[in-house]
mmCIF file of C-alpha atoms in Angstrom:
data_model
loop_
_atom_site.group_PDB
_atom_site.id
_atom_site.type_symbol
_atom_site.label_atom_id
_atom_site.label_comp_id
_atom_site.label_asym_id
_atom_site.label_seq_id
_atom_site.Cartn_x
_atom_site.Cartn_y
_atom_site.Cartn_z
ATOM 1 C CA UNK B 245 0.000 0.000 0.000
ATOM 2 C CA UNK B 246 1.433 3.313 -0.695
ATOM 3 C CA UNK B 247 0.706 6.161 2.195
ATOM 4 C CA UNK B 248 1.434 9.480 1.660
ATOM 5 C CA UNK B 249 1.886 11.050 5.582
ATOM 6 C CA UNK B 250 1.701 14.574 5.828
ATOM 7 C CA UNK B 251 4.091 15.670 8.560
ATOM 8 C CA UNK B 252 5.090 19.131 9.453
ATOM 9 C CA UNK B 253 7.259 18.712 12.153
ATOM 10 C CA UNK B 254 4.968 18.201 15.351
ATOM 11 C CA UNK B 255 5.310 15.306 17.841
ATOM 12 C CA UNK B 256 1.894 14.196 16.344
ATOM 13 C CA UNK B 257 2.545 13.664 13.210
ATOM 14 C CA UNK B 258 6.710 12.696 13.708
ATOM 15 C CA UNK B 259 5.297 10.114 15.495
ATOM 16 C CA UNK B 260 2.883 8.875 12.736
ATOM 17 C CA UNK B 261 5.730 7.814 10.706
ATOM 18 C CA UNK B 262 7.659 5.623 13.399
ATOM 19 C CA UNK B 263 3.699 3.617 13.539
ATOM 20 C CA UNK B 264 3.635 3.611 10.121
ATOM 21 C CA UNK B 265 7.050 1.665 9.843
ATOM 22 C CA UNK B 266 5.857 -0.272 13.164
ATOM 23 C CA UNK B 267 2.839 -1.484 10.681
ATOM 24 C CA UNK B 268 5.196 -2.607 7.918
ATOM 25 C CA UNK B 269 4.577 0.276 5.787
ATOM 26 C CA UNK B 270 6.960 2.626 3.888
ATOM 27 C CA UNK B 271 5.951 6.056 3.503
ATOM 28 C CA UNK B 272 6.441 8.908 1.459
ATOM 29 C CA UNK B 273 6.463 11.959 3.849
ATOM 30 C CA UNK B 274 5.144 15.774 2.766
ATOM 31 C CA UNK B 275 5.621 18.976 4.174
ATOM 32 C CA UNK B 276 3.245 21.469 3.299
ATOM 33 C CA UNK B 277 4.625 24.831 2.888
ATOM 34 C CA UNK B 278 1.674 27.858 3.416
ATOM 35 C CA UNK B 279 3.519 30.534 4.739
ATOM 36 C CA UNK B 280 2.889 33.455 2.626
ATOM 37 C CA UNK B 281 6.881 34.875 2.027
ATOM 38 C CA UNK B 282 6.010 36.604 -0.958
ATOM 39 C CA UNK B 283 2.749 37.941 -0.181
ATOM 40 C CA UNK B 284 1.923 41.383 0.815
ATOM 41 C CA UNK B 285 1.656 41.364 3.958
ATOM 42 C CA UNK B 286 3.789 38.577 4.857
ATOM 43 C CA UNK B 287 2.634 35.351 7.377
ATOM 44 C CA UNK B 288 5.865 34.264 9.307
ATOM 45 C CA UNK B 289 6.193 30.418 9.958
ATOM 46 C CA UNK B 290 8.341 28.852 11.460
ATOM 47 C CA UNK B 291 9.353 26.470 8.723
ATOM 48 C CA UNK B 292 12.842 26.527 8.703
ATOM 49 C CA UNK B 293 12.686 24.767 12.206
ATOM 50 C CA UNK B 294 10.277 22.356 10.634
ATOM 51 C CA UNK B 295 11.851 20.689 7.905
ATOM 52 C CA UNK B 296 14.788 20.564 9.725
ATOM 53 C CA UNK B 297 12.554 17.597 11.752
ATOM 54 C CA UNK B 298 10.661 16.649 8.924
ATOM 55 C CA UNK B 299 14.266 16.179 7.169
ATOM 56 C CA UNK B 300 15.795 14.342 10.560
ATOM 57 C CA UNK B 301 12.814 11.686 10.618
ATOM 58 C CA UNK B 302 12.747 11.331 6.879
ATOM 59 C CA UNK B 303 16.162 9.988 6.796
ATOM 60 C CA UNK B 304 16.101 8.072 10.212
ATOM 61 C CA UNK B 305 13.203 6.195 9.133
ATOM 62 C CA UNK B 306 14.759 5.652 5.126
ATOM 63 C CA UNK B 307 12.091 7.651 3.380
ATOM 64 C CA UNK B 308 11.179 10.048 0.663
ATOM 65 C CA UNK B 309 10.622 13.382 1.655
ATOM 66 C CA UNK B 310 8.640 16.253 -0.636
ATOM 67 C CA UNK B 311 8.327 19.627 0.596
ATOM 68 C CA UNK B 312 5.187 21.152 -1.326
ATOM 69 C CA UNK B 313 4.161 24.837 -1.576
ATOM 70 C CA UNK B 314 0.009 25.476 -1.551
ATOM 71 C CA UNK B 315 0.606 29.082 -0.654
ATOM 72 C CA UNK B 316 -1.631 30.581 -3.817
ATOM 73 C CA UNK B 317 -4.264 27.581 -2.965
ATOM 74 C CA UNK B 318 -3.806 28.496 0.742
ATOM 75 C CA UNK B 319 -4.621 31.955 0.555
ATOM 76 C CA UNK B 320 -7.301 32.126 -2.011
ATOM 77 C CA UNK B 321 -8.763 29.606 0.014
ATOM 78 C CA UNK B 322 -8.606 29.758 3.745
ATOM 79 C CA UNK B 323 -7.133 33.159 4.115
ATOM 80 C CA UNK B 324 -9.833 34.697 1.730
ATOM 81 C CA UNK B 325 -13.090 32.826 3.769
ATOM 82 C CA UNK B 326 -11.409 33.835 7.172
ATOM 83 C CA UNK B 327 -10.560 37.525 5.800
ATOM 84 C CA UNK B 328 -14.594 37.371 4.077
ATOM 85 C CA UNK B 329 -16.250 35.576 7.136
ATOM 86 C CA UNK B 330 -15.264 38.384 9.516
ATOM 87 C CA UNK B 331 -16.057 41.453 7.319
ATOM 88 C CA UNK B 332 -19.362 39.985 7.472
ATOM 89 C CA UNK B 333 -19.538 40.066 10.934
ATOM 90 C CA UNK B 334 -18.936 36.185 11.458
ATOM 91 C CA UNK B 335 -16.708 33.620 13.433
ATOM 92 C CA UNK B 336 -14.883 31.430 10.828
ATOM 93 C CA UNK B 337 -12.965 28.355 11.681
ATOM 94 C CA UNK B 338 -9.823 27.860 9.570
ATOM 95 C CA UNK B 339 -8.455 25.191 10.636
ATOM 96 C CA UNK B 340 -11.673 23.152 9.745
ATOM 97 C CA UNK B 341 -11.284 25.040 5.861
ATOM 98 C CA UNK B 342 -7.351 24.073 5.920
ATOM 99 C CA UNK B 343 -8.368 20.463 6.648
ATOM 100 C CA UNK B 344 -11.463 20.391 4.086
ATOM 101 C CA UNK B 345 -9.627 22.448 1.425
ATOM 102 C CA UNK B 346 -5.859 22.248 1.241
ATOM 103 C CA UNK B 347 -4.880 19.239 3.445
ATOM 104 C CA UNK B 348 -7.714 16.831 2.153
ATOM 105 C CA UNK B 349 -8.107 19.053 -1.072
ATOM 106 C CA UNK B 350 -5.833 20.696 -3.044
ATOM 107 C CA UNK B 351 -2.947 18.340 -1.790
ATOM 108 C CA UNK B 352 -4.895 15.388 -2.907
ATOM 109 C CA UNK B 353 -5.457 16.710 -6.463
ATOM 110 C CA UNK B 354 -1.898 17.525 -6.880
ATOM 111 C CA UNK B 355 0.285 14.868 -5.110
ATOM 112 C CA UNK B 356 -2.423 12.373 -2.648
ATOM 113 C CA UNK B 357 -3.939 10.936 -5.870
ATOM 114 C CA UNK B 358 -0.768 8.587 -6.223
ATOM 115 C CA UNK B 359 -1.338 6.989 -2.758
ATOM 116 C CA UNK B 360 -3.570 4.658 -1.829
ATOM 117 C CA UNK B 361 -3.840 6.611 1.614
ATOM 118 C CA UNK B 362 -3.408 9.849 3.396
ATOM 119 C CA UNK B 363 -1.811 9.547 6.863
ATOM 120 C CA UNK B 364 -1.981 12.859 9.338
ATOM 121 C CA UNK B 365 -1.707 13.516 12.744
ATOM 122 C CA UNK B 366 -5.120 14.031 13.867
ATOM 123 C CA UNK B 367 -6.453 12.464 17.193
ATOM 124 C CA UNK B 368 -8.798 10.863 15.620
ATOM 125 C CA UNK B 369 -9.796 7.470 14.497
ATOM 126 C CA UNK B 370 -12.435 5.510 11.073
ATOM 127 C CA UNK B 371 -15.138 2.690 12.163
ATOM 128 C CA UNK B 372 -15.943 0.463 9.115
ATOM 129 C CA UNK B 373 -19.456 -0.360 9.276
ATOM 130 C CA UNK B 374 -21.804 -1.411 6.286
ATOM 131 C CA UNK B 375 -18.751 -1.296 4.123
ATOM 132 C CA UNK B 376 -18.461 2.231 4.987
ATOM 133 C CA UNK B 377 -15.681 4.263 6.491
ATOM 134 C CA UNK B 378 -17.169 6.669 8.957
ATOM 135 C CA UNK B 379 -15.232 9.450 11.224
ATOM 136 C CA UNK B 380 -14.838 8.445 14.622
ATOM 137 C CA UNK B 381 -13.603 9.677 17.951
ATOM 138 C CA UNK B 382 -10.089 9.138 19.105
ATOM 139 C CA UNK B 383 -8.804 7.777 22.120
ATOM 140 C CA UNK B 384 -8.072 11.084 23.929
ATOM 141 C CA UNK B 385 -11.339 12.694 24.586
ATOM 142 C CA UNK B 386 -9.066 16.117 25.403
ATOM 143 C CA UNK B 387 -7.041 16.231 22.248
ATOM 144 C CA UNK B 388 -9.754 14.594 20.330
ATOM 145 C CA UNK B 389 -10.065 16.496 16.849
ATOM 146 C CA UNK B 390 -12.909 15.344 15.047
ATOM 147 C CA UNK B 391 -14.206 18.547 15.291
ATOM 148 C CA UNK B 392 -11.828 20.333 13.046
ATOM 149 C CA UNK B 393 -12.743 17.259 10.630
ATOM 150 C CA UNK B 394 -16.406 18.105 10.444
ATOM 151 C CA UNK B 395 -16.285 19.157 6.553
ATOM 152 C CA UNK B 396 -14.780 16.524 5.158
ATOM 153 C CA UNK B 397 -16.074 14.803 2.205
ATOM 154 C CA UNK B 398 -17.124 10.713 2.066
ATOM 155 C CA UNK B 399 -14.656 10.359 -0.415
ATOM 156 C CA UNK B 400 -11.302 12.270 2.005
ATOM 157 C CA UNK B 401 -12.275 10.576 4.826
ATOM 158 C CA UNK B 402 -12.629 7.111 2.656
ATOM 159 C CA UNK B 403 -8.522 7.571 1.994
ATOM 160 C CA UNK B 404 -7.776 8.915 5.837
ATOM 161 C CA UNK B 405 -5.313 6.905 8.061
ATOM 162 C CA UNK B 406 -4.832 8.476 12.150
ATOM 163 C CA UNK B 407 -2.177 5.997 13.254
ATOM 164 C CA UNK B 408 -2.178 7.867 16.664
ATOM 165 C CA UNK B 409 -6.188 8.204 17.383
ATOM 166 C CA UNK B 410 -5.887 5.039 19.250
ATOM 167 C CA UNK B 411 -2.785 6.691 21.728
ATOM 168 C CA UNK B 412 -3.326 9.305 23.948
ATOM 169 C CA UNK B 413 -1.705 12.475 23.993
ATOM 170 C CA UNK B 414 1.113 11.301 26.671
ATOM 171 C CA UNK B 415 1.861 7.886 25.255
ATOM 172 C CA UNK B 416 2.723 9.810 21.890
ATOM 173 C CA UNK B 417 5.022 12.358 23.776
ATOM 174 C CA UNK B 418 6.728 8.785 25.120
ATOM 175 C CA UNK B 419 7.088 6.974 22.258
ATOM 176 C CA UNK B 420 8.921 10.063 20.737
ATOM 177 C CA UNK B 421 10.945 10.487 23.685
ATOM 178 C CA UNK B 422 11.746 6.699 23.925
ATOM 179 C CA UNK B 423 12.773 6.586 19.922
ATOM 180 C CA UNK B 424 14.482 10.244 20.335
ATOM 181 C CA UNK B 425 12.384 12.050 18.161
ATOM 182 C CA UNK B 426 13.134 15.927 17.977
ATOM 183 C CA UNK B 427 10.032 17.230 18.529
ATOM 184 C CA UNK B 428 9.472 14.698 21.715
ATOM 185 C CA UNK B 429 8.938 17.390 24.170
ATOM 186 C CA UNK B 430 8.096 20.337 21.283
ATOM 187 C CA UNK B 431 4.968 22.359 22.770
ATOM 188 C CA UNK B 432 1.932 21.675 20.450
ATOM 189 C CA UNK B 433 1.370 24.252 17.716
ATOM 190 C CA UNK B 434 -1.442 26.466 18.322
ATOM 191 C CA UNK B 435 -3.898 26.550 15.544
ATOM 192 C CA UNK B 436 -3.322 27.306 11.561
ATOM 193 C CA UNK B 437 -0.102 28.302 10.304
ATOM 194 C CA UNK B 438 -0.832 32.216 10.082
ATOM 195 C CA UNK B 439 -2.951 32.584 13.356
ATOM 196 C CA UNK B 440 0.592 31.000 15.335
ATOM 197 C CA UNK B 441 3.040 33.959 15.288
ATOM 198 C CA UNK B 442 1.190 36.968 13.831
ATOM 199 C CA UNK B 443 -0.648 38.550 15.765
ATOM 200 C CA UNK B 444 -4.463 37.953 14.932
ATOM 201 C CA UNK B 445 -5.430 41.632 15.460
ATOM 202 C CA UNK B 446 -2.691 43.047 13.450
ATOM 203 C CA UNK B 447 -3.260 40.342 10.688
ATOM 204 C CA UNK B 448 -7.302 41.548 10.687
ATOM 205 C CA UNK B 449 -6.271 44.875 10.407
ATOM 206 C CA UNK B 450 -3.915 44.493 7.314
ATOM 207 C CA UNK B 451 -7.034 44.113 5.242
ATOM 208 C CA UNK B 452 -9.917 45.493 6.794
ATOM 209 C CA UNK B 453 -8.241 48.642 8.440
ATOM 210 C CA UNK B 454 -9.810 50.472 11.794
ATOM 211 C CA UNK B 455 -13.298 51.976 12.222
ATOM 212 C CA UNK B 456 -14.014 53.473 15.216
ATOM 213 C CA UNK B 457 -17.280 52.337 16.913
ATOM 214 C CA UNK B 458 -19.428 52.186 20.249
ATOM 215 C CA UNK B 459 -19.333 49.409 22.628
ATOM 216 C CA UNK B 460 -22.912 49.647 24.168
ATOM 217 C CA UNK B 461 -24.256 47.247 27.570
ATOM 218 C CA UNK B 462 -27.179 45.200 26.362
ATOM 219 C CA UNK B 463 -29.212 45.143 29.162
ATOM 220 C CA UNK B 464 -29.477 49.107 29.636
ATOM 221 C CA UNK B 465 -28.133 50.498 25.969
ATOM 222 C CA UNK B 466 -25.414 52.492 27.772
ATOM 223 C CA UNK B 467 -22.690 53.463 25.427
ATOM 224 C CA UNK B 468 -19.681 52.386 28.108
ATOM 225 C CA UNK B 469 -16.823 52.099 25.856
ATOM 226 C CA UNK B 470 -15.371 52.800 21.845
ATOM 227 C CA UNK B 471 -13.490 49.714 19.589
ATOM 228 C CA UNK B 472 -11.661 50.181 16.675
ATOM 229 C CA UNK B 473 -14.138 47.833 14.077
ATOM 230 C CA UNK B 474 -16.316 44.831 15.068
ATOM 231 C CA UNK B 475 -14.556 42.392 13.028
ATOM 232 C CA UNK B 476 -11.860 42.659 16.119
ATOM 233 C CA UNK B 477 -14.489 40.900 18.118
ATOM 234 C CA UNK B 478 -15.675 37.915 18.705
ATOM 235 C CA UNK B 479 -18.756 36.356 19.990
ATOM 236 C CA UNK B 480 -18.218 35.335 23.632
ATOM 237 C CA UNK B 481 -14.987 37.452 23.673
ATOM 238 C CA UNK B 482 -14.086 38.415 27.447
ATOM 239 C CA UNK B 483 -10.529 39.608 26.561
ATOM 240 C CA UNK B 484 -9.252 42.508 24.719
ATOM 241 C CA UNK B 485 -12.288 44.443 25.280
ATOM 242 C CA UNK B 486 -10.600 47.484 27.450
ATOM 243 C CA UNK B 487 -13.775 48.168 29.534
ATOM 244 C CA UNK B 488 -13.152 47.851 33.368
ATOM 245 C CA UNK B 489 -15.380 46.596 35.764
ATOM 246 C CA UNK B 490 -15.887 43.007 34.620
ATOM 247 C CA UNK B 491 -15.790 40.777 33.398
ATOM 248 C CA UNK B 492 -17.685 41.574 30.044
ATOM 249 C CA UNK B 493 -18.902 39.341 27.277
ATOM 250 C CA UNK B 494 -18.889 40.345 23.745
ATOM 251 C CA UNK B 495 -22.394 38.972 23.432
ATOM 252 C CA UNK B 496 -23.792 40.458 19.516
ATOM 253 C CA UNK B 497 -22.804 42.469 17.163
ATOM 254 C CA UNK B 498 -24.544 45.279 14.734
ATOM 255 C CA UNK B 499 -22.288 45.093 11.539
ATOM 256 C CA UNK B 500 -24.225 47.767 9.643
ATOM 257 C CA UNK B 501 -24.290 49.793 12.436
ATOM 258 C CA UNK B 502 -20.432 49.069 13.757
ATOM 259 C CA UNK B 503 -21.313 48.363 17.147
ATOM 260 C CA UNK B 504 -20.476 45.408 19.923
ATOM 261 C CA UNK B 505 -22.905 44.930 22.589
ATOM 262 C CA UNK B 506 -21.591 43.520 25.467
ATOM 263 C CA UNK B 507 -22.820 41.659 29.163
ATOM 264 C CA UNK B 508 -21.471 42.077 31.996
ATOM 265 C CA UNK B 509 -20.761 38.813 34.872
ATOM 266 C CA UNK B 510 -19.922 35.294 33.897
ATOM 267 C CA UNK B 511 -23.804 33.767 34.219
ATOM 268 C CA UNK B 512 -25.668 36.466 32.076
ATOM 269 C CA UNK B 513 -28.670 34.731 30.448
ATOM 270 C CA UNK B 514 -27.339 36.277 27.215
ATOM 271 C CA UNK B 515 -24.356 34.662 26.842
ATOM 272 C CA UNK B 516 -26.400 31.129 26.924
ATOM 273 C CA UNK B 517 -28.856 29.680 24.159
ATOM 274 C CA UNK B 518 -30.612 26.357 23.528
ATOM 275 C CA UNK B 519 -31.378 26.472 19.686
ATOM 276 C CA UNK B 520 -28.781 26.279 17.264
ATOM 277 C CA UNK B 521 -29.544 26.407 13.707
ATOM 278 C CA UNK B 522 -27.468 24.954 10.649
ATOM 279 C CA UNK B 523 -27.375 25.529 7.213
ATOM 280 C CA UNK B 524 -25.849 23.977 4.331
ATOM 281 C CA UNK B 525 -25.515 20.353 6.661
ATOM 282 C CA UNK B 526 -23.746 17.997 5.258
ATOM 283 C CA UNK B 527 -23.239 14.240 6.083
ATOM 284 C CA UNK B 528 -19.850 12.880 6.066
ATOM 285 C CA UNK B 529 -20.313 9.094 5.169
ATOM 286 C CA UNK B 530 -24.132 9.561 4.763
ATOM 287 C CA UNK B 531 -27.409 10.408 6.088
ATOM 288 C CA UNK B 532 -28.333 8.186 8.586
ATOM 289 C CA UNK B 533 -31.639 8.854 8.840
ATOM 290 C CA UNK B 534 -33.301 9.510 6.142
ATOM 291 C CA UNK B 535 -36.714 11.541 5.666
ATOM 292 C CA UNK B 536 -37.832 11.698 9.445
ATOM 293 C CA UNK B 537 -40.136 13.553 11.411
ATOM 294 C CA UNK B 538 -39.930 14.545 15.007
ATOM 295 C CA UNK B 539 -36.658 14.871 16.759
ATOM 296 C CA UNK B 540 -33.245 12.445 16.892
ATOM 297 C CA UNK B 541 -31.153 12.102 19.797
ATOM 298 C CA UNK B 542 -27.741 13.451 19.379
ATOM 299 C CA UNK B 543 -24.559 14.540 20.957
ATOM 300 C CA UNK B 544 -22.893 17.891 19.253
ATOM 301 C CA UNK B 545 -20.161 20.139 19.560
ATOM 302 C CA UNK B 546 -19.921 24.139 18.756
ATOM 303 C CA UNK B 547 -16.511 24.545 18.962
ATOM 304 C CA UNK B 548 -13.185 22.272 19.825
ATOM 305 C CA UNK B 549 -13.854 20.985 23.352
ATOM 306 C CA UNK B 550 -13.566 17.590 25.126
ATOM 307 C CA UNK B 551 -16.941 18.087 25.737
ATOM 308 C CA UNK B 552 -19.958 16.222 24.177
ATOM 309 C CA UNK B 553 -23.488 18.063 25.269
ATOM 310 C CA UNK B 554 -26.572 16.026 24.981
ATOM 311 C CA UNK B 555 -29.742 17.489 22.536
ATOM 312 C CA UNK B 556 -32.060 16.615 19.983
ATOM 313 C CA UNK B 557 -31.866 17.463 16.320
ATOM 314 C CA UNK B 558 -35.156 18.250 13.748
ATOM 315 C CA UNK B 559 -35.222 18.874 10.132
ATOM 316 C CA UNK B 560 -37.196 21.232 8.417
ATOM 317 C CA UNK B 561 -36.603 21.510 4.551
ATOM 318 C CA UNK B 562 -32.472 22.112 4.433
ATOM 319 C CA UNK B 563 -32.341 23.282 7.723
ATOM 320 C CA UNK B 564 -31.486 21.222 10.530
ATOM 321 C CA UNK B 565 -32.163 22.948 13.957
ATOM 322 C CA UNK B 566 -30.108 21.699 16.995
ATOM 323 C CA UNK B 567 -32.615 21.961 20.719
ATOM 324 C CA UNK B 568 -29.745 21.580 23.487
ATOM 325 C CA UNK B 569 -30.943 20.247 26.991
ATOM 326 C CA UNK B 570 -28.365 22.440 28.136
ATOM 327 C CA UNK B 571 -27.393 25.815 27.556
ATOM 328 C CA UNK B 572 -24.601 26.658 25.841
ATOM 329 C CA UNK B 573 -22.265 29.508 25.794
ATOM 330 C CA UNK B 574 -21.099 31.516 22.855
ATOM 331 C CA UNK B 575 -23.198 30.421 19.966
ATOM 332 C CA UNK B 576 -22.364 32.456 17.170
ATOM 333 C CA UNK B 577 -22.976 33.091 13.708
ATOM 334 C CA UNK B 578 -20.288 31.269 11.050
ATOM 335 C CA UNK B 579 -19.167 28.645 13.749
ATOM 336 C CA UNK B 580 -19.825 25.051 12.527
ATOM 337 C CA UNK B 581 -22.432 23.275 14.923
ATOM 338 C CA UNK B 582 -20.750 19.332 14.559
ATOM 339 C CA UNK B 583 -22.974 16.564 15.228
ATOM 340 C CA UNK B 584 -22.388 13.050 16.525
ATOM 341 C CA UNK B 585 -24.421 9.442 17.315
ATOM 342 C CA UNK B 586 -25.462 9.472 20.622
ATOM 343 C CA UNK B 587 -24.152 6.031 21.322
ATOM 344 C CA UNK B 588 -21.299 5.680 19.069
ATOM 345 C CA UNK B 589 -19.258 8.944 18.941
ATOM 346 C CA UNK B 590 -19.577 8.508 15.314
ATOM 347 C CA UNK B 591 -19.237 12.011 13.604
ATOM 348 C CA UNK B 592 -21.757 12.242 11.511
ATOM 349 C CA UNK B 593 -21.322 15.618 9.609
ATOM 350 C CA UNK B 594 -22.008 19.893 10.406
ATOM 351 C CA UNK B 595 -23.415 22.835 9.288
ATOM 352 C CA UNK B 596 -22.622 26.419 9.606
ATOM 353 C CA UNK B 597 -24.265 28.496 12.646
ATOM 354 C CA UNK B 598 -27.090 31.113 11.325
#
């Protein structure tokens, strides 16, 4: 079987290769290169560092090594939906676009459609059931990553290999320290490539610029602060917010109007919904369920968390409406709402907030 394992100099995914040899296998490993060096503008990563690694395990474990640039594909991609998604006042998720659209995407139309497989990183792990492959938990409910692979296709997750989802986090960090892998005690990277070392704010501000506008309490529609442009600020945002007295939530926002209204205290009732509703839902292996009426039980997540929370979902036309028995914080608009079997932990597929 030929694997292609994409590796870009992590513990996670140095240690994918040393299980892939384990299993007999003899991979060909890529490094992705999306820093964008000759863009205006310029995303720093640190990839020098990297494929020094990349280039240590490649040749302790005898195989062929490809760096590969998607930095046009990368930006006209993820960069453009992120940059788009918060001009329009909404809370994008690029590390579940990078997965759907460059890892699982562009890479396999350019170099993944000579394997037979894809092997990553991700805690995660594939039940075969039916004949089908279907996106499962992993192992470690904490580092657990199925949520950032909510958008994938039938077909990507059909090729997928997670020779780690069945480890957790510390007995990876072992088995690199025991085989004296570089990146054994490397911290974990935080997030996509050009939300690591550039400053988010500053990186927002390259292309949308500054436009001063009123932060205003909800509850009483007291102007008690200024910001320099909404798309700064998130949904459920505590930090960063300059306003003393808290703590204060970033709670809505009025894009036509430029303002953030905000709640004070950690409990406000407006920080907390019940109903969650999803457009554009798509199933990952395939619908499970068919034309029904009523409710199905579920488990969902809104956002990466070792958390499951218990609800019910209903269908009405193309849009599927989550009811959560409890509340949860922070829903916001352009978040993906990620839904699971109730008994399983089988991903099933997600849908963009509304």
């Amino acid at each position: 079987m030929e694997i292609a394992a994409l590796v870009s100099g992590g513990v996670d995914s140095s240690v994918v290769v040393h299980r892939l040899k384990e299993m007999g296998y003899d991979p060909t490993i890529f490094y992705i290169k999306i820093g964008m060096e000759d863009e205006e503008g310029y995303i720093d990563c640190p990839s020098e560092e990297d494929i020094e690694i990349v280039t240590f395990i490649a040749k302790k474990y005898g195989c062929r090594f490809e760096i590969v640039s998607l930095h046009e594909e990368y930006w006209n991609s993820v960069v453009h939906y992120t940059i788009e998604s918060v001009k329009r006042g909404l809370t994008p998720n690029p590390d579940m676009m990078c997965n759907k659209l460059i890892k699982f995407g562009t890479f396999e139309q350019k170099w993944g459609h000579q394997f037979d497989r894809i092997a990553t990183g991700h805690y995660a792990t594939t039940t075969q059931s039916e004949g089908l492959t279907w996106l499962s938990t992993a192992k470690d409910h904490v580092k657990d990553q199925t949520y950032f692979l909510g958008q994938v296709s039938y077909v990507q997750v059909s090729k997928l290999m997670f020779p780690i989802g069945d480890l957790l986090k510390s007995e990876v960090r072992e088995i690199a320290a025991e085989n004296r892998l570089p990146s054994a005690q490397r911290k974990d990277s935080q997030g996509i490539c050009f939300l690591g070392k550039v400053n988010y704010n500053r990186f927002i501000e390259r292309y949308l610029g500054k436009k001063e506008g009123l932060i205003v309490e909800l509850e009483t529609g007291n102007i008690i602060g200024r910001h320099q442009g909404y798309w700064f600020h998130t949904i459920g945002q505590r930090k960063g917010l300059g306003l003393s007295g808290g703590p204060w939530f970033v709670i809505k926002k009025d894009v036509n109007r430029n303002i953030v209204y905000v709640s004070k205290g950690y409990d406000t009732k407006y920080q907390y919904g019940n109903v969650i509703n999803l457009q554009g839902f798509s199933f990952i292996t395939k619908d499970p369920w068919g034309d029904f009426e009523g409710e199905k039980e579920i488990t969902f997540k809104i956002r990466h968390t070792p958390e499951f929370t218990r609800g019910h979902i209903s269908k009405k036309g193309d849009l599927y409406t989550i009811s959560s028995e409890l509340p949860v914080q922070g829903i916001a608009a352009g978040q993906f709402g990620v839904v699971y079997d109730l008994e399983s932990r089988i991903c099933l597929g997600s849908g963009m907030i509304i």
